Amino acid sequence: MARRRGGPAAASATAVASPAVVGTVAVMALVYYSTLFVFLDHWLGLGTPAGAAHAAAVSLAVAACFFAFVCAAAADPGSVPASFAPDAEAAQGQGLKSRYCDKCCMFKPPRSHHCKVCKRCVLKMDHHCVWINNCVGYGNYKAFIICVLNATIGSLYSFVIFLCDLLLKEHEFHILSVKMVYILAGVLLFFLSLTIGSLLCWHIYLLCHNMTTIEYREAVRAKWLAKKSGQKYRHRFDLGARKNIQMILGPNILCWLCPTATGHLKDGTEFQITNN
């Protein structure tokens, strides 16, 4: 009989207890505190209208990032239903093959993969993210990409405030502790802005092409083979940028930035393919 390892409850509990999750939250708290109570307070003063407005904007960005982070870390990325049975005729008509996972002892739907860390198959698996200690898959990809978006906005905003304070105000850099705080903060904020921003650009590309990180790697060879044979390659699940985005973020643009607005998601075992 088919059996499934590592249920969603176990995955969520592991994510919450992970040192990586605690460390990520600690970095959020450090950036938030230093931005408001060190750089912004020294630059404009938190008691001024401009300072209070910036403080509210930073707080909103950090709160939105933290909420999406919790959603991505605690949510089930997508478990293969125990009752799933592949439709051989439908799969063959779409050019797909029925796949069997020897580790989970069950069939897995298209775009599903077995995660060695979570020890189970994940629907439309993108990758296992160490920072949320959870797989990124069909069930939590929206929360993940919104978290990355908010983190990019927050880190860039903090970096701009840091630069304004650094360049527009005088500092007692002859004091070693003050100099070290600004050096370390500048390096951290620059690194966060660059890496998280790059990650956001990468996932926007994947989002617009309805592609996962795993599928992109597979597509590299497929493109090479198609080019070699004089054909044009197109990802079979690429339905056009607009429809691809709506499949992940939802049909209502007003709900795109809400990580819990996932009512448009189905069971994650079937996907529409392009006719081209």
mmCIF file with all atom_site columns, N, CA and C in Angstrom, residues 14-63:
data_model
loop_
_atom_site.group_PDB
_atom_site.id
_atom_site.type_symbol
_atom_site.label_atom_id
_atom_site.label_alt_id
_atom_site.label_comp_id
_atom_site.label_asym_id
_atom_site.label_entity_id
_atom_site.label_seq_id
_atom_site.pdbx_PDB_ins_code
_atom_site.Cartn_x
_atom_site.Cartn_y
_atom_site.Cartn_z
_atom_site.occupancy
_atom_site.B_iso_or_equiv
_atom_site.pdbx_formal_charge
_atom_site.auth_seq_id
_atom_site.auth_comp_id
_atom_site.auth_asym_id
_atom_site.auth_atom_id
_atom_site.pdbx_PDB_model_num
ATOM 1   N N  . THR A 1 14 ? 8.816  21.500 12.398 1.00 0.00 ? 14 THR A N  1
ATOM 2   C CA . THR A 1 14 ? 10.252 21.569 12.169 1.00 0.00 ? 14 THR A CA 1
ATOM 3   C C  . THR A 1 14 ? 10.678 22.972 11.771 1.00 0.00 ? 14 THR A C  1
ATOM 4   N N  . ALA A 1 15 ? 9.860  23.617 10.916 1.00 0.00 ? 15 ALA A N  1
ATOM 5   C CA . ALA A 1 15 ? 10.201 24.954 10.450 1.00 0.00 ? 15 ALA A CA 1
ATOM 6   C C  . ALA A 1 15 ? 10.235 25.950 11.596 1.00 0.00 ? 15 ALA A C  1
ATOM 7   N N  . VAL A 1 16 ? 9.244  25.870 12.488 1.00 0.00 ? 16 VAL A N  1
ATOM 8   C CA . VAL A 1 16 ? 9.164  26.812 13.595 1.00 0.00 ? 16 VAL A CA 1
ATOM 9   C C  . VAL A 1 16 ? 10.345 26.644 14.540 1.00 0.00 ? 16 VAL A C  1
ATOM 10  N N  . ALA A 1 17 ? 10.803 25.397 14.742 1.00 0.00 ? 17 ALA A N  1
ATOM 11  C CA . ALA A 1 17 ? 11.863 25.124 15.709 1.00 0.00 ? 17 ALA A CA 1
ATOM 12  C C  . ALA A 1 17 ? 13.259 25.268 15.119 1.00 0.00 ? 17 ALA A C  1
ATOM 13  N N  . SER A 1 18 ? 13.384 25.591 13.855 1.00 0.00 ? 18 SER A N  1
ATOM 14  C CA . SER A 1 18 ? 14.681 25.605 13.187 1.00 0.00 ? 18 SER A CA 1
ATOM 15  C C  . SER A 1 18 ? 15.548 26.776 13.626 1.00 0.00 ? 18 SER A C  1
ATOM 16  N N  . PRO A 1 19 ? 16.848 26.537 13.871 1.00 0.00 ? 19 PRO A N  1
ATOM 17  C CA . PRO A 1 19 ? 17.772 27.639 14.174 1.00 0.00 ? 19 PRO A CA 1
ATOM 18  C C  . PRO A 1 19 ? 17.883 28.628 13.017 1.00 0.00 ? 19 PRO A C  1
ATOM 19  N N  . ALA A 1 20 ? 17.745 28.137 11.776 1.00 0.00 ? 20 ALA A N  1
ATOM 20  C CA . ALA A 1 20 ? 17.812 29.032 10.621 1.00 0.00 ? 20 ALA A CA 1
ATOM 21  C C  . ALA A 1 20 ? 16.665 30.031 10.636 1.00 0.00 ? 20 ALA A C  1
ATOM 22  N N  . VAL A 1 21 ? 15.487 29.577 11.030 1.00 0.00 ? 21 VAL A N  1
ATOM 23  C CA . VAL A 1 21 ? 14.332 30.471 11.119 1.00 0.00 ? 21 VAL A CA 1
ATOM 24  C C  . VAL A 1 21 ? 14.559 31.515 12.208 1.00 0.00 ? 21 VAL A C  1
ATOM 25  N N  . VAL A 1 22 ? 15.057 31.071 13.352 1.00 0.00 ? 22 VAL A N  1
ATOM 26  C CA . VAL A 1 22 ? 15.338 31.993 14.457 1.00 0.00 ? 22 VAL A CA 1
ATOM 27  C C  . VAL A 1 22 ? 16.390 33.015 14.038 1.00 0.00 ? 22 VAL A C  1
ATOM 28  N N  . GLY A 1 23 ? 17.420 32.556 13.326 1.00 0.00 ? 23 GLY A N  1
ATOM 29  C CA . GLY A 1 23 ? 18.458 33.461 12.862 1.00 0.00 ? 23 GLY A CA 1
ATOM 30  C C  . GLY A 1 23 ? 17.942 34.483 11.872 1.00 0.00 ? 23 GLY A C  1
ATOM 31  N N  . THR A 1 24 ? 17.054 34.051 10.974 1.00 0.00 ? 24 THR A N  1
ATOM 32  C CA . THR A 1 24 ? 16.478 34.972 9.997  1.00 0.00 ? 24 THR A CA 1
ATOM 33  C C  . THR A 1 24 ? 15.633 36.045 10.677 1.00 0.00 ? 24 THR A C  1
ATOM 34  N N  . VAL A 1 25 ? 14.835 35.625 11.650 1.00 0.00 ? 25 VAL A N  1
ATOM 35  C CA . VAL A 1 25 ? 14.020 36.585 12.396 1.00 0.00 ? 25 VAL A CA 1
ATOM 36  C C  . VAL A 1 25 ? 14.912 37.552 13.174 1.00 0.00 ? 25 VAL A C  1
ATOM 37  N N  . ALA A 1 26 ? 16.023 37.054 13.699 1.00 0.00 ? 26 ALA A N  1
ATOM 38  C CA . ALA A 1 26 ? 16.954 37.909 14.434 1.00 0.00 ? 26 ALA A CA 1
ATOM 39  C C  . ALA A 1 26 ? 17.558 38.975 13.520 1.00 0.00 ? 26 ALA A C  1
ATOM 40  N N  . VAL A 1 27 ? 17.870 38.606 12.277 1.00 0.00 ? 27 VAL A N  1
ATOM 41  C CA . VAL A 1 27 ? 18.400 39.579 11.317 1.00 0.00 ? 27 VAL A CA 1
ATOM 42  C C  . VAL A 1 27 ? 17.348 40.635 11.000 1.00 0.00 ? 27 VAL A C  1
ATOM 43  N N  . MET A 1 28 ? 16.096 40.203 10.832 1.00 0.00 ? 28 MET A N  1
ATOM 44  C CA . MET A 1 28 ? 15.006 41.163 10.606 1.00 0.00 ? 28 MET A CA 1
ATOM 45  C C  . MET A 1 28 ? 14.928 42.166 11.757 1.00 0.00 ? 28 MET A C  1
ATOM 46  N N  . ALA A 1 29 ? 14.981 41.643 12.980 1.00 0.00 ? 29 ALA A N  1
ATOM 47  C CA . ALA A 1 29 ? 14.875 42.507 14.153 1.00 0.00 ? 29 ALA A CA 1
ATOM 48  C C  . ALA A 1 29 ? 16.061 43.465 14.239 1.00 0.00 ? 29 ALA A C  1
ATOM 49  N N  . LEU A 1 30 ? 17.253 42.970 13.924 1.00 0.00 ? 30 LEU A N  1
ATOM 50  C CA . LEU A 1 30 ? 18.452 43.805 13.971 1.00 0.00 ? 30 LEU A CA 1
ATOM 51  C C  . LEU A 1 30 ? 18.383 44.937 12.952 1.00 0.00 ? 30 LEU A C  1
ATOM 52  N N  . VAL A 1 31 ? 17.978 44.604 11.728 1.00 0.00 ? 31 VAL A N  1
ATOM 53  C CA . VAL A 1 31 ? 17.867 45.619 10.683 1.00 0.00 ? 31 VAL A CA 1
ATOM 54  C C  . VAL A 1 31 ? 16.798 46.647 11.046 1.00 0.00 ? 31 VAL A C  1
ATOM 55  N N  . TYR A 1 32 ? 15.682 46.172 11.559 1.00 0.00 ? 32 TYR A N  1
ATOM 56  C CA . TYR A 1 32 ? 14.593 47.082 11.940 1.00 0.00 ? 32 TYR A CA 1
ATOM 57  C C  . TYR A 1 32 ? 15.033 48.031 13.054 1.00 0.00 ? 32 TYR A C  1
ATOM 58  N N  . TYR A 1 33 ? 15.658 47.482 14.081 1.00 0.00 ? 33 TYR A N  1
ATOM 59  C CA . TYR A 1 33 ? 16.076 48.308 15.224 1.00 0.00 ? 33 TYR A CA 1
ATOM 60  C C  . TYR A 1 33 ? 17.127 49.334 14.802 1.00 0.00 ? 33 TYR A C  1
ATOM 61  N N  . SER A 1 34 ? 18.143 48.893 14.074 1.00 0.00 ? 34 SER A N  1
ATOM 62  C CA . SER A 1 34 ? 19.215 49.809 13.683 1.00 0.00 ? 34 SER A CA 1
ATOM 63  C C  . SER A 1 34 ? 18.719 50.882 12.721 1.00 0.00 ? 34 SER A C  1
ATOM 64  N N  . THR A 1 35 ? 17.792 50.514 11.835 1.00 0.00 ? 35 THR A N  1
ATOM 65  C CA . THR A 1 35 ? 17.268 51.493 10.881 1.00 0.00 ? 35 THR A CA 1
ATOM 66  C C  . THR A 1 35 ? 16.501 52.600 11.589 1.00 0.00 ? 35 THR A C  1
ATOM 67  N N  . LEU A 1 36 ? 15.624 52.208 12.516 1.00 0.00 ? 36 LEU A N  1
ATOM 68  C CA . LEU A 1 36 ? 14.788 53.196 13.193 1.00 0.00 ? 36 LEU A CA 1
ATOM 69  C C  . LEU A 1 36 ? 15.533 53.946 14.289 1.00 0.00 ? 36 LEU A C  1
ATOM 70  N N  . PHE A 1 37 ? 16.127 53.207 15.206 1.00 0.00 ? 37 PHE A N  1
ATOM 71  C CA . PHE A 1 37 ? 16.624 53.813 16.435 1.00 0.00 ? 37 PHE A CA 1
ATOM 72  C C  . PHE A 1 37 ? 18.086 54.242 16.378 1.00 0.00 ? 37 PHE A C  1
ATOM 73  N N  . VAL A 1 38 ? 18.748 53.962 15.256 1.00 0.00 ? 38 VAL A N  1
ATOM 74  C CA . VAL A 1 38 ? 20.124 54.427 15.091 1.00 0.00 ? 38 VAL A CA 1
ATOM 75  C C  . VAL A 1 38 ? 20.203 55.405 13.918 1.00 0.00 ? 38 VAL A C  1
ATOM 76  N N  . PHE A 1 39 ? 19.945 54.916 12.709 1.00 0.00 ? 39 PHE A N  1
ATOM 77  C CA . PHE A 1 39 ? 20.164 55.739 11.519 1.00 0.00 ? 39 PHE A CA 1
ATOM 78  C C  . PHE A 1 39 ? 19.069 56.785 11.316 1.00 0.00 ? 39 PHE A C  1
ATOM 79  N N  . LEU A 1 40 ? 17.813 56.366 11.356 1.00 0.00 ? 40 LEU A N  1
ATOM 80  C CA . LEU A 1 40 ? 16.717 57.312 11.128 1.00 0.00 ? 40 LEU A CA 1
ATOM 81  C C  . LEU A 1 40 ? 16.618 58.329 12.252 1.00 0.00 ? 40 LEU A C  1
ATOM 82  N N  . ASP A 1 41 ? 16.790 57.877 13.475 1.00 0.00 ? 41 ASP A N  1
ATOM 83  C CA . ASP A 1 41 ? 16.714 58.794 14.614 1.00 0.00 ? 41 ASP A CA 1
ATOM 84  C C  . ASP A 1 41 ? 17.835 59.824 14.561 1.00 0.00 ? 41 ASP A C  1
ATOM 85  N N  . HIS A 1 42 ? 19.015 59.401 14.125 1.00 0.00 ? 42 HIS A N  1
ATOM 86  C CA . HIS A 1 42 ? 20.136 60.335 14.035 1.00 0.00 ? 42 HIS A CA 1
ATOM 87  C C  . HIS A 1 42 ? 19.992 61.266 12.840 1.00 0.00 ? 42 HIS A C  1
ATOM 88  N N  . TRP A 1 43 ? 19.398 60.775 11.756 1.00 0.00 ? 43 TRP A N  1
ATOM 89  C CA . TRP A 1 43 ? 19.264 61.578 10.538 1.00 0.00 ? 43 TRP A CA 1
ATOM 90  C C  . TRP A 1 43 ? 18.153 62.627 10.660 1.00 0.00 ? 43 TRP A C  1
ATOM 91  N N  . LEU A 1 44 ? 16.939 62.193 10.960 1.00 0.00 ? 44 LEU A N  1
ATOM 92  C CA . LEU A 1 44 ? 15.799 63.110 11.002 1.00 0.00 ? 44 LEU A CA 1
ATOM 93  C C  . LEU A 1 44 ? 15.212 63.289 12.396 1.00 0.00 ? 44 LEU A C  1
ATOM 94  N N  . GLY A 1 45 ? 15.372 62.255 13.222 1.00 0.00 ? 45 GLY A N  1
ATOM 95  C CA . GLY A 1 45 ? 14.722 62.271 14.525 1.00 0.00 ? 45 GLY A CA 1
ATOM 96  C C  . GLY A 1 45 ? 13.346 61.633 14.429 1.00 0.00 ? 45 GLY A C  1
ATOM 97  N N  . LEU A 1 46 ? 13.067 60.689 15.295 1.00 0.00 ? 46 LEU A N  1
ATOM 98  C CA . LEU A 1 46 ? 11.787 59.985 15.234 1.00 0.00 ? 46 LEU A CA 1
ATOM 99  C C  . LEU A 1 46 ? 10.622 60.877 15.641 1.00 0.00 ? 46 LEU A C  1
ATOM 100 N N  . GLY A 1 47 ? 10.916 61.984 16.319 1.00 0.00 ? 47 GLY A N  1
ATOM 101 C CA . GLY A 1 47 ? 9.852  62.885 16.752 1.00 0.00 ? 47 GLY A CA 1
ATOM 102 C C  . GLY A 1 47 ? 9.411  63.874 15.693 1.00 0.00 ? 47 GLY A C  1
ATOM 103 N N  . THR A 1 48 ? 10.133 63.960 14.585 1.00 0.00 ? 48 THR A N  1
ATOM 104 C CA . THR A 1 48 ? 9.761  64.886 13.516 1.00 0.00 ? 48 THR A CA 1
ATOM 105 C C  . THR A 1 48 ? 8.729  64.231 12.600 1.00 0.00 ? 48 THR A C  1
ATOM 106 N N  . PRO A 1 49 ? 7.916  65.043 11.899 1.00 0.00 ? 49 PRO A N  1
ATOM 107 C CA . PRO A 1 49 ? 6.928  64.456 10.975 1.00 0.00 ? 49 PRO A CA 1
ATOM 108 C C  . PRO A 1 49 ? 7.565  63.567 9.911  1.00 0.00 ? 49 PRO A C  1
ATOM 109 N N  . ALA A 1 50 ? 8.684  64.022 9.339  1.00 0.00 ? 50 ALA A N  1
ATOM 110 C CA . ALA A 1 50 ? 9.355  63.220 8.307  1.00 0.00 ? 50 ALA A CA 1
ATOM 111 C C  . ALA A 1 50 ? 9.904  61.927 8.896  1.00 0.00 ? 50 ALA A C  1
ATOM 112 N N  . GLY A 1 51 ? 10.499 62.034 10.074 1.00 0.00 ? 51 GLY A N  1
ATOM 113 C CA . GLY A 1 51 ? 11.039 60.843 10.721 1.00 0.00 ? 51 GLY A CA 1
ATOM 114 C C  . GLY A 1 51 ? 9.954  59.847 11.082 1.00 0.00 ? 51 GLY A C  1
ATOM 115 N N  . ALA A 1 52 ? 8.828  60.345 11.578 1.00 0.00 ? 52 ALA A N  1
ATOM 116 C CA . ALA A 1 52 ? 7.716  59.465 11.940 1.00 0.00 ? 52 ALA A CA 1
ATOM 117 C C  . ALA A 1 52 ? 7.131  58.784 10.708 1.00 0.00 ? 52 ALA A C  1
ATOM 118 N N  . ALA A 1 53 ? 7.075  59.513 9.586  1.00 0.00 ? 53 ALA A N  1
ATOM 119 C CA . ALA A 1 53 ? 6.542  58.936 8.351  1.00 0.00 ? 53 ALA A CA 1
ATOM 120 C C  . ALA A 1 53 ? 7.445  57.816 7.842  1.00 0.00 ? 53 ALA A C  1
ATOM 121 N N  . HIS A 1 54 ? 8.753  58.059 7.866  1.00 0.00 ? 54 HIS A N  1
ATOM 122 C CA . HIS A 1 54 ? 9.691  57.016 7.447  1.00 0.00 ? 54 HIS A CA 1
ATOM 123 C C  . HIS A 1 54 ? 9.630  55.816 8.395  1.00 0.00 ? 54 HIS A C  1
ATOM 124 N N  . ALA A 1 55 ? 9.494  56.086 9.682  1.00 0.00 ? 55 ALA A N  1
ATOM 125 C CA . ALA A 1 55 ? 9.420  54.997 10.658 1.00 0.00 ? 55 ALA A CA 1
ATOM 126 C C  . ALA A 1 55 ? 8.182  54.135 10.416 1.00 0.00 ? 55 ALA A C  1
ATOM 127 N N  . ALA A 1 56 ? 7.069  54.773 10.088 1.00 0.00 ? 56 ALA A N  1
ATOM 128 C CA . ALA A 1 56 ? 5.840  54.025 9.811  1.00 0.00 ? 56 ALA A CA 1
ATOM 129 C C  . ALA A 1 56 ? 5.994  53.182 8.552  1.00 0.00 ? 56 ALA A C  1
ATOM 130 N N  . ALA A 1 57 ? 6.643  53.740 7.527  1.00 0.00 ? 57 ALA A N  1
ATOM 131 C CA . ALA A 1 57 ? 6.832  53.004 6.273  1.00 0.00 ? 57 ALA A CA 1
ATOM 132 C C  . ALA A 1 57 ? 7.748  51.799 6.476  1.00 0.00 ? 57 ALA A C  1
ATOM 133 N N  . VAL A 1 58 ? 8.833  51.992 7.219  1.00 0.00 ? 58 VAL A N  1
ATOM 134 C CA . VAL A 1 58 ? 9.750  50.882 7.493  1.00 0.00 ? 58 VAL A CA 1
ATOM 135 C C  . VAL A 1 58 ? 9.047  49.805 8.315  1.00 0.00 ? 58 VAL A C  1
ATOM 136 N N  . SER A 1 59 ? 8.280  50.225 9.302  1.00 0.00 ? 59 SER A N  1
ATOM 137 C CA . SER A 1 59 ? 7.557  49.269 10.154 1.00 0.00 ? 59 SER A CA 1
ATOM 138 C C  . SER A 1 59 ? 6.564  48.454 9.337  1.00 0.00 ? 59 SER A C  1
ATOM 139 N N  . LEU A 1 60 ? 5.890  49.112 8.403  1.00 0.00 ? 60 LEU A N  1
ATOM 140 C CA . LEU A 1 60 ? 4.927  48.413 7.550  1.00 0.00 ? 60 LEU A CA 1
ATOM 141 C C  . LEU A 1 60 ? 5.627  47.380 6.671  1.00 0.00 ? 60 LEU A C  1
ATOM 142 N N  . ALA A 1 61 ? 6.769  47.757 6.093  1.00 0.00 ? 61 ALA A N  1
ATOM 143 C CA . ALA A 1 61 ? 7.510  46.834 5.230  1.00 0.00 ? 61 ALA A CA 1
ATOM 144 C C  . ALA A 1 61 ? 8.014  45.628 6.016  1.00 0.00 ? 61 ALA A C  1
ATOM 145 N N  . VAL A 1 62 ? 8.527  45.867 7.214  1.00 0.00 ? 62 VAL A N  1
ATOM 146 C CA . VAL A 1 62 ? 9.046  44.770 8.034  1.00 0.00 ? 62 VAL A CA 1
ATOM 147 C C  . VAL A 1 62 ? 7.911  43.863 8.503  1.00 0.00 ? 62 VAL A C  1
ATOM 148 N N  . ALA A 1 63 ? 6.788  44.455 8.895  1.00 0.00 ? 63 ALA A N  1
ATOM 149 C CA . ALA A 1 63 ? 5.645  43.658 9.342  1.00 0.00 ? 63 ALA A CA 1
ATOM 150 C C  . ALA A 1 63 ? 5.108  42.788 8.207  1.00 0.00 ? 63 ALA A C  1
#
